[in-house]
Coordinates of C-alpha atoms in Angstrom, one line a residue:
M255 CA -8.3 -293.2 -13.0
Y256 CA -9.4 -289.8 -13.3
E257 CA -12.9 -288.9 -14.5
I258 CA -13.6 -287.1 -18.0
M259 CA -16.7 -285.2 -18.1
N260 CA -18.7 -285.3 -21.1
K261 CA -16.7 -288.2 -22.9
E262 CA -18.9 -288.6 -25.7
T263 CA -18.3 -284.8 -26.7
K264 CA -15.0 -283.8 -28.6
K265 CA -13.8 -280.8 -26.8
I266 CA -11.7 -278.4 -28.6
Y267 CA -8.7 -276.5 -26.6
G268 CA -6.4 -274.4 -27.9
L269 CA -3.7 -271.7 -27.7
L270 CA -5.0 -268.0 -28.5
G271 CA -2.3 -265.4 -29.6
R272 CA -1.0 -263.7 -32.5
N273 CA 1.7 -264.9 -35.2
I274 CA 2.0 -268.4 -33.0
G275 CA 2.6 -270.7 -36.2
Y276 CA 6.4 -271.3 -34.2
S277 CA 4.2 -273.0 -31.1
L278 CA 4.8 -276.4 -30.0
S279 CA 1.7 -276.4 -27.6
P280 CA -0.5 -278.5 -29.9
A281 CA 2.3 -280.8 -29.9
M282 CA 2.3 -281.6 -26.0
H283 CA -1.3 -281.3 -25.4
N284 CA -2.4 -283.5 -28.5
A285 CA 0.2 -286.1 -26.9
A286 CA -1.3 -285.6 -23.7
F287 CA -4.8 -286.4 -25.0
Q288 CA -3.7 -289.5 -27.0
H289 CA -1.5 -290.8 -23.9
F290 CA -4.9 -290.6 -21.6
N291 CA -7.3 -291.7 -24.4
I292 CA -9.5 -288.8 -24.5
P293 CA -10.7 -287.8 -28.1
D294 CA -10.4 -284.2 -27.9
Q295 CA -7.9 -281.8 -29.7
Y296 CA -5.5 -279.1 -29.0
M297 CA -5.1 -276.1 -32.2
L298 CA -3.7 -272.8 -32.7
F299 CA -6.2 -269.8 -32.7
D300 CA -4.2 -267.4 -34.4
I301 CA -6.7 -264.3 -33.7
E302 CA -6.3 -260.7 -34.9
D303 CA -6.3 -258.2 -32.3
S304 CA -10.0 -256.8 -33.5
R305 CA -11.6 -260.4 -33.5
V306 CA -10.1 -261.3 -29.9
E307 CA -13.2 -260.1 -28.3
S308 CA -15.7 -261.6 -30.3
F309 CA -14.0 -265.1 -30.1
L310 CA -14.2 -264.9 -26.3
K311 CA -17.8 -263.8 -26.1
D312 CA -19.0 -266.1 -28.6
T313 CA -16.6 -269.0 -29.9
V314 CA -15.3 -269.7 -26.5
S315 CA -18.1 -269.0 -24.3
K316 CA -20.8 -270.7 -26.8
G317 CA -18.8 -273.1 -28.8
N318 CA -17.4 -276.4 -27.8
I319 CA -14.3 -275.5 -26.3
G320 CA -13.3 -277.0 -23.0
G321 CA -10.6 -274.7 -22.7
I322 CA -7.7 -272.2 -23.9
N323 CA -4.2 -271.1 -23.3
I324 CA -3.2 -267.6 -23.9
T325 CA 0.0 -266.2 -25.0
I326 CA 1.5 -262.6 -26.7
P327 CA 0.2 -260.4 -27.1
Y328 CA -3.1 -261.1 -25.4
K329 CA -2.6 -262.0 -21.7
V330 CA -3.5 -258.8 -20.4
K331 CA -6.2 -257.9 -22.6
V332 CA -8.2 -261.2 -22.4
K333 CA -8.8 -260.7 -18.6
E334 CA -9.7 -256.9 -19.2
I335 CA -12.5 -258.4 -21.8
L336 CA -13.7 -261.1 -19.6
E337 CA -13.6 -258.7 -16.5
S338 CA -17.5 -257.6 -17.5
N339 CA -18.9 -261.0 -17.9
Q340 CA -20.7 -262.1 -15.1
N341 CA -19.9 -265.9 -15.6
F342 CA -16.0 -265.2 -15.4
Q343 CA -14.3 -265.7 -12.1
L344 CA -10.1 -265.6 -11.4
D345 CA -8.9 -267.9 -9.2
K346 CA -6.9 -266.4 -6.5
T347 CA -3.2 -266.8 -8.3
A348 CA -4.7 -265.1 -11.2
I349 CA -6.1 -262.2 -8.8
L350 CA -2.5 -261.4 -7.4
L351 CA -0.6 -261.6 -10.5
G352 CA -3.7 -259.5 -12.7
V353 CA -2.9 -261.7 -16.0
I354 CA -4.2 -264.8 -17.5
N355 CA -2.8 -267.5 -19.5
T356 CA -5.3 -270.2 -19.4
I357 CA -9.2 -270.5 -18.7
K358 CA -11.2 -273.4 -18.1
K359 CA -14.9 -273.7 -19.2
D360 CA -17.1 -275.1 -16.3
G361 CA -20.6 -275.0 -17.7
T362 CA -21.5 -271.8 -18.2
R363 CA -18.5 -270.4 -16.2
L364 CA -15.1 -269.1 -17.6
I365 CA -12.6 -269.4 -15.0
G366 CA -9.1 -267.7 -15.4
Y367 CA -5.9 -269.2 -14.0
N368 CA -2.1 -268.4 -14.8
T369 CA -0.1 -271.1 -15.0
D370 CA 3.3 -269.6 -16.1
G371 CA 4.5 -268.1 -12.5
P372 CA 4.4 -271.9 -10.9
G373 CA 5.5 -273.6 -14.2
L374 CA 8.7 -271.5 -14.3
Y375 CA 9.0 -272.0 -10.4
E376 CA 9.5 -276.0 -10.9
S377 CA 11.1 -275.5 -13.9
L378 CA 14.1 -273.5 -12.2
A379 CA 14.4 -276.5 -9.7
E380 CA 14.2 -279.0 -12.5
D381 CA 16.7 -277.9 -15.3
L382 CA 19.1 -275.2 -13.4
S383 CA 18.9 -276.9 -9.8
F384 CA 18.1 -273.4 -9.1
N385 CA 16.3 -272.0 -5.4
P386 CA 14.9 -268.0 -5.8
A387 CA 14.9 -268.3 -1.7
G388 CA 17.1 -265.2 -0.7
K389 CA 18.5 -264.6 -4.1
K390 CA 18.8 -261.9 -6.4
I391 CA 17.0 -262.1 -9.6
F392 CA 16.9 -259.8 -12.7
I393 CA 13.6 -260.1 -15.3
C394 CA 14.2 -258.8 -18.7
G395 CA 10.5 -257.5 -19.6
S396 CA 7.4 -256.3 -17.8
G397 CA 4.9 -257.9 -19.9
G398 CA 2.1 -260.8 -19.1
A399 CA 5.1 -263.4 -18.7
G400 CA 7.4 -261.0 -16.9
R401 CA 5.0 -259.6 -14.7
A402 CA 3.7 -263.1 -13.5
I403 CA 7.0 -264.7 -12.6
C404 CA 7.7 -261.5 -10.7
L405 CA 4.5 -261.0 -8.8
Y406 CA 4.7 -265.0 -8.3
L407 CA 8.3 -265.2 -6.9
A408 CA 7.4 -262.4 -4.4
S409 CA 4.5 -264.2 -3.1
L410 CA 6.1 -267.1 -2.1
E411 CA 6.9 -266.0 1.9
A412 CA 9.9 -267.6 2.7
K413 CA 10.8 -269.0 -0.5
A414 CA 10.7 -266.0 -2.1
P415 CA 13.9 -263.9 -3.2
K416 CA 15.7 -261.3 -1.8
A417 CA 15.5 -258.5 -4.4
I418 CA 14.0 -258.7 -7.9
Y419 CA 15.4 -256.4 -10.6
I420 CA 13.2 -255.2 -13.5
Y421 CA 13.3 -253.5 -16.9
D422 CA 11.8 -253.0 -19.8
V423 CA 12.1 -250.9 -23.0
D424 CA 8.5 -249.8 -22.7
A425 CA 8.6 -247.2 -19.7
V426 CA 4.8 -247.2 -19.2
K427 CA 4.7 -250.9 -18.5
L428 CA 7.8 -250.8 -16.3
A429 CA 6.3 -248.3 -14.3
V430 CA 2.8 -249.9 -14.0
L431 CA 4.3 -253.7 -13.1
K432 CA 6.3 -251.5 -10.0
N433 CA 3.4 -250.1 -8.9
E434 CA 1.7 -253.6 -8.6
F435 CA 4.5 -254.7 -7.0
D436 CA 4.8 -251.9 -4.6
V437 CA 0.9 -252.5 -4.0
Y438 CA 0.7 -255.9 -3.2
F439 CA 4.4 -256.6 -1.5
S440 CA 5.9 -253.3 0.3
G441 CA 7.1 -254.0 3.5
R442 CA 7.0 -257.7 2.7
G443 CA 10.9 -258.4 2.6
V444 CA 11.3 -258.5 -1.0
L445 CA 12.9 -255.2 -2.6
C446 CA 11.8 -254.7 -6.3
E447 CA 13.6 -251.9 -8.3
A448 CA 12.7 -250.8 -11.9
L449 CA 16.0 -250.7 -14.1
K450 CA 17.3 -247.8 -16.2
N451 CA 19.8 -248.3 -18.8
N452 CA 22.9 -247.0 -17.3
E453 CA 21.7 -249.2 -14.2
L454 CA 21.4 -252.0 -15.7
A455 CA 25.1 -253.6 -16.5
L456 CA 25.8 -253.1 -12.4
K457 CA 22.8 -254.8 -11.0
I458 CA 22.9 -257.5 -13.5
S459 CA 26.3 -258.7 -12.2
E460 CA 25.2 -258.5 -8.6
C461 CA 22.2 -261.3 -9.7
D462 CA 22.0 -265.0 -8.9
L463 CA 19.5 -265.4 -12.1
A464 CA 18.8 -263.6 -15.3
V465 CA 15.3 -264.2 -16.8
N466 CA 14.8 -263.4 -20.3
A467 CA 10.5 -262.7 -20.4
T468 CA 10.7 -261.3 -24.1
P469 CA 10.0 -262.7 -27.1
I470 CA 13.6 -261.5 -28.5
G471 CA 15.3 -264.8 -29.4
T472 CA 12.4 -265.7 -31.3
K473 CA 13.8 -264.7 -35.0
E474 CA 17.4 -266.0 -36.0
T475 CA 18.2 -262.0 -36.6
D476 CA 17.3 -260.9 -32.9
I477 CA 19.7 -258.8 -30.8
L478 CA 20.5 -259.8 -27.2
P479 CA 18.0 -258.4 -25.1
F480 CA 20.0 -257.5 -22.3
P481 CA 23.9 -256.8 -21.5
V482 CA 24.8 -260.4 -21.1
D483 CA 28.4 -259.6 -20.7
S484 CA 27.1 -258.3 -17.1
V485 CA 25.8 -261.7 -15.9
N486 CA 28.5 -263.1 -13.2
R487 CA 29.8 -266.5 -13.9
N488 CA 28.4 -268.2 -11.0
A489 CA 24.9 -266.9 -12.2
C490 CA 22.7 -268.6 -14.5
L491 CA 20.2 -267.6 -16.9
Y492 CA 16.4 -268.7 -17.9
D493 CA 15.5 -267.7 -21.6
L494 CA 11.7 -268.1 -22.0
V495 CA 12.3 -268.4 -25.8
Y496 CA 11.8 -272.1 -26.3
S497 CA 11.4 -272.3 -30.3
R498 CA 14.8 -272.5 -30.9
E499 CA 18.4 -272.2 -29.5
T500 CA 19.0 -268.3 -29.0
L501 CA 21.8 -266.1 -29.1
I502 CA 21.7 -265.5 -25.4
V503 CA 21.7 -268.8 -24.2
R504 CA 24.4 -270.0 -27.0
T505 CA 26.6 -267.0 -25.7
L506 CA 26.2 -267.4 -21.7
A507 CA 26.7 -271.3 -22.8
K508 CA 29.9 -270.9 -24.4
K509 CA 31.4 -268.7 -21.6
G510 CA 30.4 -271.8 -18.9
I511 CA 27.2 -270.1 -17.8
R512 CA 24.1 -272.0 -17.2
A513 CA 21.8 -271.0 -19.5
V514 CA 18.5 -273.1 -20.8
N515 CA 15.2 -272.4 -22.7
G516 CA 12.3 -272.0 -22.0
L517 CA 11.2 -275.7 -22.5
G518 CA 10.8 -277.0 -19.1
M519 CA 8.6 -273.9 -18.5
L520 CA 6.5 -274.6 -21.4
A521 CA 5.8 -277.9 -20.4
N522 CA 5.0 -277.2 -16.5
Q523 CA 2.4 -274.8 -17.7
G524 CA 0.7 -276.3 -19.7
A525 CA 0.6 -279.3 -17.7
I526 CA -1.2 -277.8 -15.2
A527 CA -3.6 -276.1 -17.3
F528 CA -4.2 -279.8 -19.0
H529 CA -4.6 -281.1 -15.2
L530 CA -6.8 -278.1 -14.7
W531 CA -9.2 -279.1 -17.6
T532 CA -9.1 -282.9 -17.3
G533 CA -8.2 -283.7 -13.8
A534 CA -5.1 -286.3 -14.9
P535 CA -2.3 -286.9 -12.7
L536 CA 0.0 -283.6 -12.7
G537 CA 3.1 -285.5 -12.8
E538 CA 2.4 -287.9 -15.3
V539 CA 1.2 -285.0 -17.8
K540 CA 4.4 -283.3 -16.9
K541 CA 6.4 -286.2 -18.0
I542 CA 4.4 -287.0 -21.1
M543 CA 4.7 -283.8 -22.5
R544 CA 8.7 -283.1 -21.7
Q545 CA 8.6 -285.9 -23.8
A546 CA 6.7 -284.7 -26.5
L547 CA 8.2 -281.4 -26.6
E548 CA 11.7 -282.9 -26.7
K549 CA 10.8 -285.0 -29.5
K550 CA 9.6 -282.2 -31.7
I551 CA 12.6 -280.1 -31.1
K552 CA 15.0 -282.9 -32.1
S553 CA 13.0 -283.6 -35.3
Q554 CA 12.9 -279.8 -36.1
F555 CA 16.7 -279.5 -35.8
S556 CA 17.4 -282.5 -37.4
R557 CA 15.8 -281.2 -40.7

């Protein structure tokens, strides 16, 4: 059995983001706390942009918070704020990816991690039986999650894809990601191309996997994030949106194309974070969190 530090003191953990009332993170983390008899609590920190810095420097650094996850739109912002803190450090994966989604508080130190990349990689195998090695992958979205996925997959060396095509409606963000990819991976055997609108259809048709790393699909009224008709029948789709069955997943599934939402990635990245915070066995945490998420989703759709 693992050890929990400061068992006598209830710690608070949570998700930092904006307009995140839809999040299922509290359900899976609190289920894990209950399963392992840890008297801690996970909650949502829905913070306005102007208050993020004070929240990190006062509430997180000085309060009874054991750790936090970070989501849209603060994954890059949090890292930039904390870089000036002498008690803040990044693990090696977070340094490479340039964005964090998890912070562990260790005494006076704050340690930044990124669990998105490994969370998706494991879910590709578990939910799509997909191995990215030597494949061509299209990623729509160059924000925190898209960036982490792109750079993490490229870092897998022998297990890395052959090519990664990236697209974003924000040309500046897209250019930044492409430049950082070239800095880290130029000449290392993985091709990366930043696509223009008129290149999407052809390149997507050549890919083995398409990933939606944008929040498009979270709302019922959302449109398709990219020309999905171009996805070939032998390819598959991974949609990071998990809070509902999205139009893109429904559309491709009707065509017989393997398409899944981001529930597996959510469970995996959350389990890795929980393991970092508590030392609980990772495999068991993943199982508990996945069960909690599936139960929560089922109850929502049955209303």
